Tab-separated table of C-alpha atoms in Angstrom:
chain	number	residue	atom	x	y	z
E	253	MET	CA	-4.702	2.012	-24.535
E	254	PRO	CA	-6.587	-0.222	-27.007
E	255	ALA	CA	-5.510	-0.188	-30.622
E	256	GLN	CA	-7.729	1.577	-33.142
E	257	ILE	CA	-9.541	-0.889	-35.414
E	258	PRO	CA	-9.832	0.431	-38.967
E	259	THR	CA	-13.261	0.786	-40.565
E	260	MET	CA	-14.119	-2.618	-42.000
E	261	TYR	CA	-17.144	-4.547	-43.202
E	262	ALA	CA	-18.445	-7.228	-40.842
E	263	THR	CA	-17.107	-9.954	-43.140
E	264	GLU	CA	-13.615	-8.427	-42.985
E	265	VAL	CA	-13.739	-8.164	-39.200
E	266	ARG	CA	-14.930	-11.781	-38.970
E	267	GLN	CA	-12.084	-12.922	-41.240
E	268	HIS	CA	-9.541	-11.182	-38.999
E	269	LEU	CA	-11.210	-12.643	-35.916
E	270	MET	CA	-10.870	-16.125	-37.421
E	271	LEU	CA	-7.159	-15.484	-38.093
E	272	LEU	CA	-6.687	-14.406	-34.485
E	273	GLY	CA	-8.340	-17.641	-33.376
E	274	GLU	CA	-5.911	-19.587	-35.546
E	275	GLU	CA	-3.030	-17.597	-34.058
E	276	ARG	CA	-4.221	-18.552	-30.571
E	277	VAL	CA	-4.229	-22.265	-31.519
E	278	LEU	CA	-0.764	-22.002	-33.077
E	279	ALA	CA	0.542	-20.128	-30.033
E	280	HIS	CA	-0.740	-22.918	-27.801
E	281	GLU	CA	0.855	-25.575	-30.015
E	282	ALA	CA	4.155	-23.666	-29.969
E	283	GLY	CA	4.112	-23.433	-26.184
E	284	LEU	CA	3.567	-19.681	-26.152
E	285	ASP	CA	0.555	-19.989	-23.883
E	286	HIS	CA	3.055	-19.679	-21.013
E	287	ASP	CA	4.041	-16.203	-22.263
E	288	ARG	CA	1.471	-14.245	-20.273
E	289	ALA	CA	2.132	-10.873	-21.905
E	290	TYR	CA	1.801	-12.289	-25.424
E	291	MET	CA	-1.359	-14.231	-24.609
E	292	ALA	CA	-2.901	-11.252	-22.794
E	293	ASP	CA	-2.265	-9.034	-25.832
E	294	LEU	CA	-3.728	-11.681	-28.126
E	295	GLU	CA	-6.822	-12.140	-25.944
E	296	ASP	CA	-7.301	-8.355	-25.774
E	297	GLU	CA	-7.110	-8.108	-29.563
E	298	ILE	CA	-9.601	-10.970	-29.926
E	299	ALA	CA	-11.997	-9.214	-27.533
E	300	GLN	CA	-11.660	-5.926	-29.432
E	301	TYR	CA	-12.333	-7.578	-32.780
E	302	ARG	CA	-15.255	-9.559	-31.341
E	303	SER	CA	-16.842	-6.282	-30.201
E	304	ALA	CA	-16.058	-4.662	-33.545
E	305	TYR	CA	-17.653	-7.608	-35.363
E	306	ILE	CA	-20.877	-7.278	-33.395
E	307	GLY	CA	-20.957	-3.524	-33.962
E	308	ALA	CA	-20.266	-3.838	-37.687
E	309	ALA	CA	-22.903	-6.543	-38.140
E	310	VAL	CA	-25.571	-4.572	-36.266
E	311	THR	CA	-24.721	-1.433	-38.253
E	312	GLU	CA	-24.906	-3.277	-41.572
E	313	ILE	CA	-28.268	-4.807	-40.635
E	314	ALA	CA	-29.627	-1.384	-39.644
E	315	MET	CA	-28.384	0.166	-42.891
E	316	LEU	CA	-29.953	-2.612	-44.949
E	317	ARG	CA	-33.211	-2.268	-43.056
E	318	ALA	CA	-33.195	1.489	-43.649
E	319	ARG	CA	-32.702	0.959	-47.377
E	320	LEU	CA	-35.470	-1.642	-47.561
E	321	ASP	CA	-37.957	0.230	-45.396
E	322	ARG	CA	-37.230	3.660	-44.100
E	323	PRO	CA	-34.957	4.986	-41.363
E	324	ASN	CA	-36.222	4.604	-37.805
E	325	GLN	CA	-37.337	7.833	-36.179
E	326	GLY	CA	-36.704	8.584	-32.537
């Protein structure tokens, strides 16, 4: 079951996504890329945060647009 990602702003999600990318590089340098379970968990977390980043960014854009114009109807 995927882990629950806390409510975060897009910038916070992006920051965490960048840290996960750094963790992946460090894991490779440390030879952990042969640990399939660890790498699979890391890749799953990266995928979850990538999806969360897209969702948060789209939501923030829609909220900004609604404040600047008016909410979309329909």
